[in-house]
Structures are given as structure tokens and as C-alpha cells.
mmCIF file of C-alpha atoms in Angstrom:
data_model
loop_
_atom_site.group_PDB
_atom_site.id
_atom_site.type_symbol
_atom_site.label_atom_id
_atom_site.label_comp_id
_atom_site.label_asym_id
_atom_site.label_seq_id
_atom_site.Cartn_x
_atom_site.Cartn_y
_atom_site.Cartn_z
ATOM 1 C CA MET A 13 30.609 -24.255 -3.441
ATOM 2 C CA ARG A 14 32.131 -21.055 -2.199
ATOM 3 C CA GLU A 15 30.222 -19.156 0.399
ATOM 4 C CA PRO A 16 29.440 -15.555 -0.248
ATOM 5 C CA SER A 17 31.534 -12.992 1.419
ATOM 6 C CA PRO A 18 29.926 -10.590 4.026
ATOM 7 C CA GLU A 19 30.655 -7.762 1.595
ATOM 8 C CA THR A 20 27.955 -9.551 -0.804
ATOM 9 C CA LEU A 21 25.360 -11.077 1.473
ATOM 10 C CA PHE A 22 23.343 -8.519 1.887
ATOM 11 C CA PHE A 23 22.862 -8.503 -1.730
ATOM 12 C CA MET A 24 21.220 -11.745 -1.979
ATOM 13 C CA ASN A 25 17.716 -12.274 -2.889
ATOM 14 C CA ILE A 26 15.600 -14.951 -0.864
ATOM 15 C CA SER A 27 16.401 -17.403 -3.609
ATOM 16 C CA GLY A 28 20.147 -17.054 -3.048
ATOM 17 C CA GLU A 29 20.745 -15.154 -6.247
ATOM 18 C CA LYS A 30 23.054 -12.005 -6.333
ATOM 19 C CA ALA A 31 20.256 -9.197 -6.280
ATOM 20 C CA LEU A 32 22.596 -6.426 -8.186
ATOM 21 C CA LEU A 33 21.180 -2.752 -7.844
ATOM 22 C CA GLU A 34 20.469 -0.181 -10.952
ATOM 23 C CA VAL A 35 20.541 3.020 -10.036
ATOM 24 C CA ILE A 36 18.471 6.114 -11.153
ATOM 25 C CA ILE A 37 20.191 9.805 -11.562
ATOM 26 C CA PRO A 38 18.021 12.380 -12.794
ATOM 27 C CA VAL A 39 20.179 15.419 -13.888
ATOM 28 C CA LYS A 40 20.721 18.747 -15.727
ATOM 29 C CA ASP A 41 23.551 21.107 -15.827
ATOM 30 C CA ARG A 42 25.021 19.478 -12.540
ATOM 31 C CA VAL A 43 28.496 18.507 -13.155
ATOM 32 C CA GLU A 44 28.922 17.084 -9.660
ATOM 33 C CA VAL A 45 26.870 14.299 -11.327
ATOM 34 C CA ILE A 46 30.140 13.020 -11.934
ATOM 35 C CA GLU A 47 31.210 12.669 -8.322
ATOM 36 C CA CYS A 48 28.219 10.696 -7.574
ATOM 37 C CA VAL A 49 28.794 8.258 -10.009
ATOM 38 C CA ARG A 50 32.433 7.769 -9.095
ATOM 39 C CA SER A 51 30.979 6.758 -5.623
ATOM 40 C CA LEU A 52 28.571 4.407 -7.222
ATOM 41 C CA THR A 53 30.868 2.192 -9.872
ATOM 42 C CA ALA A 54 33.353 2.171 -6.916
ATOM 43 C CA ILE A 55 30.673 -0.246 -5.091
ATOM 44 C CA ASN A 56 31.208 -3.424 -6.927
ATOM 45 C CA GLN A 57 27.090 -4.491 -6.434
ATOM 46 C CA VAL A 58 26.229 -1.811 -8.468
ATOM 47 C CA LYS A 59 24.868 -3.075 -11.620
ATOM 48 C CA ARG A 60 24.357 -0.349 -13.532
ATOM 49 C CA VAL A 61 24.118 3.447 -13.190
ATOM 50 C CA ILE A 62 21.047 5.412 -15.407
ATOM 51 C CA ILE A 63 21.461 8.783 -15.641
ATOM 52 C CA CYS A 64 18.355 10.917 -16.882
ATOM 53 C CA ASP A 65 19.583 14.047 -18.650
ATOM 54 C CA GLY A 66 16.873 16.707 -18.981
ATOM 55 C CA GLY A 67 18.702 18.563 -21.490
ATOM 56 C CA SER A 68 21.899 19.813 -19.940
ATOM 57 C CA THR A 69 23.677 22.756 -21.769
ATOM 58 C CA ASP A 70 26.159 23.328 -19.626
ATOM 59 C CA SER A 71 29.575 22.814 -21.041
ATOM 60 C CA GLN A 72 31.363 21.540 -18.154
ATOM 61 C CA CYS A 73 28.221 19.279 -17.427
ATOM 62 C CA VAL A 74 27.816 17.998 -20.920
ATOM 63 C CA GLU A 75 31.412 17.129 -20.673
ATOM 64 C CA ALA A 76 30.772 14.888 -17.523
ATOM 65 C CA LEU A 77 27.956 13.252 -18.956
ATOM 66 C CA TYR A 78 30.245 12.320 -22.149
ATOM 67 C CA GLN A 79 33.047 11.256 -20.067
ATOM 68 C CA LEU A 80 30.517 9.066 -18.013
ATOM 69 C CA GLN A 81 29.085 7.410 -21.240
ATOM 70 C CA GLN A 82 32.310 5.606 -21.887
ATOM 71 C CA GLN A 83 32.234 3.477 -18.652
ATOM 72 C CA PRO A 84 30.907 0.331 -18.901
ATOM 73 C CA HIS A 85 28.334 0.348 -16.188
ATOM 74 C CA VAL A 86 26.858 3.600 -16.968
ATOM 75 C CA GLU A 87 24.150 4.709 -19.256
ATOM 76 C CA VAL A 88 23.179 8.359 -20.139
ATOM 77 C CA LEU A 89 19.489 8.846 -21.719
ATOM 78 C CA TYR A 90 18.411 12.260 -22.857
ATOM 79 C CA PHE A 91 14.985 13.960 -22.747
ATOM 80 C CA PRO A 92 15.535 17.459 -23.122
ATOM 81 C CA GLU A 93 12.703 19.722 -22.545
ATOM 82 C CA PRO A 94 12.315 23.414 -20.869
ATOM 83 C CA GLY A 95 12.360 23.407 -17.140
ATOM 84 C CA PHE A 96 13.758 20.574 -14.998
ATOM 85 C CA ASN A 97 10.524 18.035 -14.082
ATOM 86 C CA LYS A 98 12.599 15.553 -11.971
ATOM 87 C CA SER A 99 9.772 13.486 -11.667
ATOM 88 C CA ARG A 100 9.567 12.781 -15.137
ATOM 89 C CA LEU A 101 13.069 11.678 -15.688
ATOM 90 C CA LEU A 102 12.637 9.674 -12.639
ATOM 91 C CA ASN A 103 9.902 7.773 -14.269
ATOM 92 C CA GLN A 104 11.778 7.228 -17.331
ATOM 93 C CA GLY A 105 14.626 5.563 -15.303
ATOM 94 C CA ILE A 106 12.212 3.486 -13.753
ATOM 95 C CA ARG A 107 10.779 2.265 -17.314
ATOM 96 C CA GLN A 108 14.542 1.774 -18.279
ATOM 97 C CA ALA A 109 15.558 -0.584 -15.286
ATOM 98 C CA THR A 110 15.707 -4.205 -15.709
ATOM 99 C CA SER A 111 16.981 -4.853 -12.303
ATOM 100 C CA GLU A 112 14.919 -6.223 -9.111
ATOM 101 C CA LEU A 113 16.313 -3.712 -7.155
ATOM 102 C CA LEU A 114 16.554 0.466 -7.659
ATOM 103 C CA LEU A 115 18.047 3.098 -5.824
ATOM 104 C CA ILE A 116 16.964 6.725 -6.838
ATOM 105 C CA SER A 117 19.917 9.186 -6.461
ATOM 106 C CA ASP A 118 20.457 12.819 -6.534
ATOM 107 C CA ALA A 119 23.459 13.847 -8.576
ATOM 108 C CA ASP A 120 25.137 15.676 -5.955
ATOM 109 C CA ILE A 121 25.055 12.492 -3.511
ATOM 110 C CA LEU A 122 28.500 10.976 -2.604
ATOM 111 C CA TRP A 123 27.676 7.345 -1.675
ATOM 112 C CA ASN A 124 29.114 4.628 0.337
ATOM 113 C CA GLU A 125 29.150 0.818 0.768
ATOM 114 C CA ALA A 126 27.555 1.086 4.439
ATOM 115 C CA ALA A 127 24.926 3.061 3.341
ATOM 116 C CA LEU A 128 23.858 0.888 0.433
ATOM 117 C CA LYS A 129 23.951 -2.219 2.670
ATOM 118 C CA ALA A 130 21.820 -0.595 5.240
ATOM 119 C CA VAL A 131 19.235 0.100 2.422
ATOM 120 C CA THR A 132 19.210 -2.576 0.735
ATOM 121 C CA SER A 133 18.986 -4.917 3.615
ATOM 122 C CA ARG A 134 15.952 -3.122 4.319
ATOM 123 C CA VAL A 135 14.188 -3.592 1.248
ATOM 124 C CA TRP A 136 15.008 -7.316 1.014
ATOM 125 C CA SER A 137 13.917 -8.441 4.364
ATOM 126 C CA ASP A 138 10.554 -6.820 3.825
ATOM 127 C CA SER A 139 8.450 -7.218 0.724
ATOM 128 C CA HIS A 140 6.272 -4.096 1.589
ATOM 129 C CA MET A 141 9.119 -1.780 2.455
ATOM 130 C CA ILE A 142 10.558 1.361 0.662
ATOM 131 C CA CYS A 143 13.792 2.516 2.891
ATOM 132 C CA CYS A 144 15.331 6.006 2.575
ATOM 133 C CA ILE A 145 18.415 7.836 3.730
ATOM 134 C CA GLN A 146 18.242 8.443 7.438
ATOM 135 C CA ASP A 147 21.432 10.718 7.246
ATOM 136 C CA VAL A 148 22.841 13.622 4.873
ATOM 137 C CA GLU A 149 25.763 15.157 5.988
ATOM 138 C CA GLU A 150 26.686 18.421 4.400
ATOM 139 C CA SER A 151 30.363 18.896 3.104
ATOM 140 C CA GLN A 152 30.152 22.335 4.027
ATOM 141 C CA PRO A 153 29.016 22.781 7.667
ATOM 142 C CA GLY A 154 26.092 26.182 8.179
ATOM 143 C CA SER A 155 24.959 25.055 4.506
ATOM 144 C CA VAL A 156 21.621 26.907 3.796
ATOM 145 C CA ALA A 157 20.018 23.631 3.103
ATOM 146 C CA LEU A 158 20.580 23.033 7.453
ATOM 147 C CA LYS A 159 18.993 26.151 8.066
ATOM 148 C CA ARG A 160 15.682 25.400 5.937
ATOM 149 C CA ASP A 161 12.039 25.423 7.128
ATOM 150 C CA ARG A 162 11.243 21.590 6.902
ATOM 151 C CA TYR A 163 7.895 19.850 6.595
ATOM 152 C CA THR A 164 6.858 16.009 7.032
ATOM 153 C CA TYR A 165 3.780 14.143 7.196
ATOM 154 C CA HIS A 166 1.364 12.478 9.269
ATOM 155 C CA CYS A 167 -0.819 9.836 7.953
ATOM 156 C CA THR A 168 -3.882 7.968 10.028
ATOM 157 C CA ILE A 169 -5.942 5.510 8.489
ATOM 158 C CA GLU A 170 -9.477 4.109 9.403
ATOM 159 C CA SER A 171 -11.437 1.629 7.651
ATOM 160 C CA ASP A 172 -11.814 3.909 4.258
ATOM 161 C CA VAL A 173 -10.845 7.380 5.714
ATOM 162 C CA ALA A 174 -7.332 8.852 5.119
ATOM 163 C CA VAL A 175 -5.904 11.542 6.987
ATOM 164 C CA VAL A 176 -2.846 13.552 5.478
ATOM 165 C CA GLU A 177 -1.445 16.043 7.567
ATOM 166 C CA VAL A 178 1.709 18.279 6.668
ATOM 167 C CA VAL A 179 3.460 19.073 9.854
ATOM 168 C CA PRO A 180 6.812 21.058 10.731
ATOM 169 C CA TRP A 181 9.667 19.107 11.176
ATOM 170 C CA PHE A 182 11.321 20.564 14.381
ATOM 171 C CA GLU A 183 14.158 17.574 15.157
ATOM 172 C CA ASP A 184 17.855 19.499 15.041
ATOM 173 C CA ARG A 185 20.065 17.260 13.854
ATOM 174 C CA GLY A 186 23.300 19.155 13.722
ATOM 175 C CA ASP A 187 24.553 19.045 10.379
ATOM 176 C CA ARG A 188 22.868 16.129 8.949
ATOM 177 C CA ARG A 189 19.134 16.168 7.397
ATOM 178 C CA PRO A 190 17.033 13.687 6.431
ATOM 179 C CA GLY A 191 17.364 12.300 3.115
ATOM 180 C CA CYS A 192 13.843 11.523 1.996
ATOM 181 C CA GLY A 193 14.355 11.457 -1.603
ATOM 182 C CA LEU A 194 17.541 8.669 -1.480
ATOM 183 C CA ILE A 195 15.049 5.911 -2.049
ATOM 184 C CA CYS A 196 16.033 2.314 -2.182
ATOM 185 C CA ALA A 197 12.805 0.323 -3.720
ATOM 186 C CA LYS A 198 11.908 -2.894 -5.561
ATOM 187 C CA LYS A 199 10.835 -1.984 -9.436
ATOM 188 C CA THR A 200 7.617 -3.802 -8.523
ATOM 189 C CA THR A 201 7.189 -1.404 -5.710
ATOM 190 C CA LEU A 202 7.832 1.755 -7.768
ATOM 191 C CA ILE A 203 5.208 0.320 -10.507
ATOM 192 C CA ALA A 204 2.680 -0.588 -7.992
ATOM 193 C CA LEU A 205 2.780 3.243 -7.135
ATOM 194 C CA GLY A 206 2.443 4.562 -10.660
ATOM 195 C CA GLY A 207 5.891 5.760 -9.921
ATOM 196 C CA TYR A 208 6.128 9.663 -9.486
ATOM 197 C CA LYS A 209 3.417 12.315 -10.101
ATOM 198 C CA GLU A 210 4.933 14.828 -12.544
ATOM 199 C CA ILE A 211 2.675 17.417 -11.585
ATOM 200 C CA PHE A 212 5.287 19.127 -9.814
ATOM 201 C CA ARG A 213 7.286 22.288 -10.916
ATOM 202 C CA GLY A 214 10.581 23.097 -9.604
ATOM 203 C CA TRP A 215 12.365 22.094 -6.552
ATOM 204 C CA GLY A 216 10.861 20.296 -3.652
ATOM 205 C CA TRP A 217 8.267 17.627 -2.391
ATOM 206 C CA GLU A 218 7.853 14.788 -4.996
ATOM 207 C CA ASP A 219 9.855 12.690 -3.172
ATOM 208 C CA LEU A 220 7.617 13.283 -0.146
ATOM 209 C CA ASP A 221 4.543 12.468 -2.106
ATOM 210 C CA LEU A 222 5.864 9.473 -3.350
ATOM 211 C CA LEU A 223 6.072 7.864 0.159
ATOM 212 C CA ILE A 224 3.023 9.710 1.655
ATOM 213 C CA ARG A 225 1.170 7.509 -1.262
ATOM 214 C CA ALA A 226 3.279 4.487 -0.398
ATOM 215 C CA THR A 227 2.139 4.928 2.911
ATOM 216 C CA LEU A 228 -1.429 5.228 1.725
ATOM 217 C CA VAL A 229 -1.797 2.191 0.106
ATOM 218 C CA GLY A 230 0.370 -0.049 2.592
ATOM 219 C CA PHE A 231 3.794 0.218 2.183
ATOM 220 C CA GLN A 232 5.928 0.147 5.104
ATOM 221 C CA VAL A 233 8.088 3.480 4.520
ATOM 222 C CA GLY A 234 11.720 3.082 6.688
ATOM 223 C CA ALA A 235 15.093 5.329 6.879
ATOM 224 C CA ASP A 236 18.605 3.787 7.506
ATOM 225 C CA GLY A 237 22.599 4.719 6.673
ATOM 226 C CA LYS A 238 24.245 7.904 6.170
ATOM 227 C CA VAL A 239 25.761 9.594 2.809
ATOM 228 C CA MET A 240 27.130 13.026 2.053
ATOM 229 C CA HIS A 241 25.649 15.779 -0.047
ATOM 230 C CA LEU A 242 28.073 18.028 -2.384
ATOM 231 C CA SER A 243 26.941 21.342 -0.279
ATOM 232 C CA HIS A 244 25.862 24.370 -3.030
ATOM 233 C CA SER A 245 23.637 27.472 -2.780
ATOM 234 C CA ASP A 246 20.198 27.489 -3.306
ATOM 235 C CA LYS A 247 20.618 29.309 -6.717
ATOM 236 C CA VAL A 248 20.966 26.069 -8.146
ATOM 237 C CA ARG A 249 18.139 24.334 -6.970
ATOM 238 C CA ASN A 250 15.703 26.429 -9.010
ATOM 239 C CA GLN A 251 17.916 27.562 -11.873
ATOM 240 C CA HIS A 252 15.371 26.046 -14.595
ATOM 241 C CA TYR A 253 12.431 27.918 -12.684
ATOM 242 C CA GLY A 254 13.695 31.645 -12.729
ATOM 243 C CA ASN A 255 15.872 31.059 -9.774
ATOM 244 C CA THR A 256 12.652 31.351 -7.886
ATOM 245 C CA GLU A 257 13.153 30.644 -4.192
ATOM 246 C CA PRO A 258 13.030 26.940 -3.228
ATOM 247 C CA MET A 259 11.022 27.557 -0.186
ATOM 248 C CA GLN A 260 8.177 29.001 -3.066
ATOM 249 C CA THR A 261 8.396 26.181 -4.660
ATOM 250 C CA ARG A 262 8.315 23.465 -1.936
ATOM 251 C CA ASN A 263 5.423 25.134 -0.259
ATOM 252 C CA ARG A 264 3.157 25.324 -3.953
ATOM 253 C CA ASN A 265 4.186 21.528 -4.650
ATOM 254 C CA ILE A 266 2.966 20.588 -0.995
ATOM 255 C CA ILE A 267 -0.370 22.319 -1.836
ATOM 256 C CA VAL A 268 -0.328 20.832 -5.300
ATOM 257 C CA CYS A 269 0.523 16.875 -3.674
ATOM 258 C CA LEU A 270 -2.449 17.700 -1.252
ATOM 259 C CA GLN A 271 -5.305 18.976 -3.809
ATOM 260 C CA SER A 272 -4.098 15.683 -5.889
ATOM 261 C CA LEU A 273 -4.637 13.442 -2.899
ATOM 262 C CA ALA A 274 -7.873 14.858 -2.253
ATOM 263 C CA GLU A 275 -9.170 14.179 -5.192
ATOM 264 C CA GLY A 276 -8.282 10.316 -4.340
ATOM 265 C CA VAL A 277 -5.281 10.079 -6.799
ATOM 266 C CA LEU A 278 -3.176 7.354 -5.311
ATOM 267 C CA THR A 279 -0.920 6.678 -8.392
ATOM 268 C CA GLY A 280 1.626 8.568 -10.057
ATOM 269 C CA ASP A 281 2.375 8.988 -13.594
ATOM 270 C CA LEU A 282 4.198 6.146 -14.663
ATOM 271 C CA PRO A 283 3.193 4.903 -18.371
ATOM 272 C CA TYR A 284 3.290 1.155 -17.462
ATOM 273 C CA GLU A 285 0.575 -1.046 -18.705
ATOM 274 C CA THR A 286 0.620 -3.438 -15.243
ATOM 275 C CA ILE A 287 -0.185 -0.326 -12.761
ATOM 276 C CA LEU A 288 -3.274 -1.672 -10.488
ATOM 277 C CA GLN A 289 -5.085 0.695 -8.716
ATOM 278 C CA PRO A 290 -5.560 1.091 -5.795
ATOM 279 C CA LYS A 291 -8.829 1.144 -3.829
ATOM 280 C CA ARG A 292 -10.197 4.879 -3.707
ATOM 281 C CA LYS A 293 -10.052 5.850 -0.377
ATOM 282 C CA LYS A 294 -11.629 9.415 1.025
ATOM 283 C CA ILE A 295 -8.678 11.173 1.722
ATOM 284 C CA GLN A 296 -8.696 14.545 4.198
ATOM 285 C CA VAL A 297 -5.842 16.587 4.023
ATOM 286 C CA ARG A 298 -4.340 19.414 6.733
ATOM 287 C CA LEU A 299 -1.699 22.248 6.211
ATOM 288 C CA PRO A 300 -0.478 23.624 9.398
ATOM 289 C CA PRO A 301 -0.795 27.282 9.926
ATOM 290 C CA SER A 302 2.316 29.341 8.143
ATOM 291 C CA LYS A 303 3.176 32.574 6.743
ATOM 292 C CA ASN A 304 4.963 30.232 4.024
ATOM 293 C CA TYR A 305 1.821 28.962 2.324
ATOM 294 C CA GLU A 306 0.770 32.376 0.948
#
């Protein structure tokens, strides 16, 4: 029997079968999605790209989605509603996916095979692993995305008490930033977490909320690989929320996240019959003192 080539070996699961990847992309009025999908479909091991559209009306984006829908390995699903609830669209995509291995992508990311190899190999080597992209490079040096105040989290778990602390991110990566929302995981992992919480409004933090919950229930969170982000102004980030300043919605969503965790809610809003409710923990939450939390 012919041996698998090195470039496909990393997509083999433990039984030696080829593990094909499905990609979920939430979108609304982002014409860049066509470039993102092209970068993905150029990689042979991508079985299908599932685009979840939240009701695009921009003529260029509508045309791009029409063109993409004609491609054999692309499916465009429509869930029109006011605003842009990224978490709800991601949950819809998770429900529709059939592959064992899933990748969550934004609409403005250019992928490469090396990055997919990096994150998928980490997930296959550890059944309790979620792997996100380690470095996102901006297509425009000096992009506003590199200048924004950033926060990350620390979780300390002792017995039945967990402490979740949101802390400033001080690491300077130059022209790169972390890709916490670009996540590779097994579908069973995302189902066990209940997918994403749909309580967030506007841009920011739904991805970190998922990673925090994953950590609290015992999953490992890793980071690897490098991709390109098609830089754009902040206006795009909250175009469906009155062009609110992104840091304002991000900070509000941090508080919403911590309030929900303090109530012991560890599962998302993915409607799925087999979600297992984790053992409830007493969760203490802490915010850093900052004027951004007014």
C-alpha cells in the first residue's frame, strides 16, 4: 500500500484514516471573505468551508458570497438578523459540520498549509487540546489592531474553587498579535463546551470566553502557527452596532463574560442534545483596575 505523503500525514487520525478539516467562517458585509476562502480551498485537506452569513446587504459581499457558493467545497448558509451575533453564527456552523476536526476562522484571514499543520497536529496529539493561532501578522504595518490595549486571562483552580483573573497583556510582538479567535478543535470538544455563549454584543471577547471555559473544565489551550490578517479600520468591527468604539464593546463583553462565569455558567448556547453539564464550581472573578471599565 502506498505510504501517505509528508504533507498529508499530519491530517491522519489515530486509526490511520485521513482526517479532513471543515472550516467555519461567520460573516456579514465583509467582501474579504472571498480571499480568505481562496486561501483555504487551495489546501487539499480542507474538506469544506462553511460560511455562516448574518444577513449581508453590501453588494460586493453579496456578490462574493454568490461566487463562493458556486464552488464545490464551499457552502453558504444564511441566518439574517439585526446586528451581528458572531457567537450565534459560529454555533450554527458547528451544528452543520460533519467532520471530526473543525477550524474557526474570521472572514479576513489568509491561511497557509504550515499554520494548519501546526494547529491540527497539536489537536490530534492531545484529545483534550484546543489550539489557536499563535501569531497574526497584519497586512498593513502599524495597523490599529496592533495599537489596542489587550487583555488576557489567568485561571487558578483549587478543589472546587476557581479564580478567573483578567489581566493586561504586556507582551510586545512587534507587527504581530495573538490569534485567540482562530481556533482548531475537535467537534466533540466544542459540543462538550456547549459552543459559544451568545450573550455578547458587538466586537470582542467571545473567543476568550470559550478558552476560559475550556480551561475551567479541564481542556488544554495551546497556540501555534502564523497567518496573515487583511488589515482594516476599526469602523468595520462594529459597523452593525452603530460604529461603537471596539474597545468599548470589548470591555463590556469582558464584564458580561465574568458575570456569567461568577454565576457558574460554564456551557455555551449551542443547541445540542448531548451537551454534558460540567460539575459546577465556585468561580471568583477579578478585573484589573482600569479606566477602560467605566
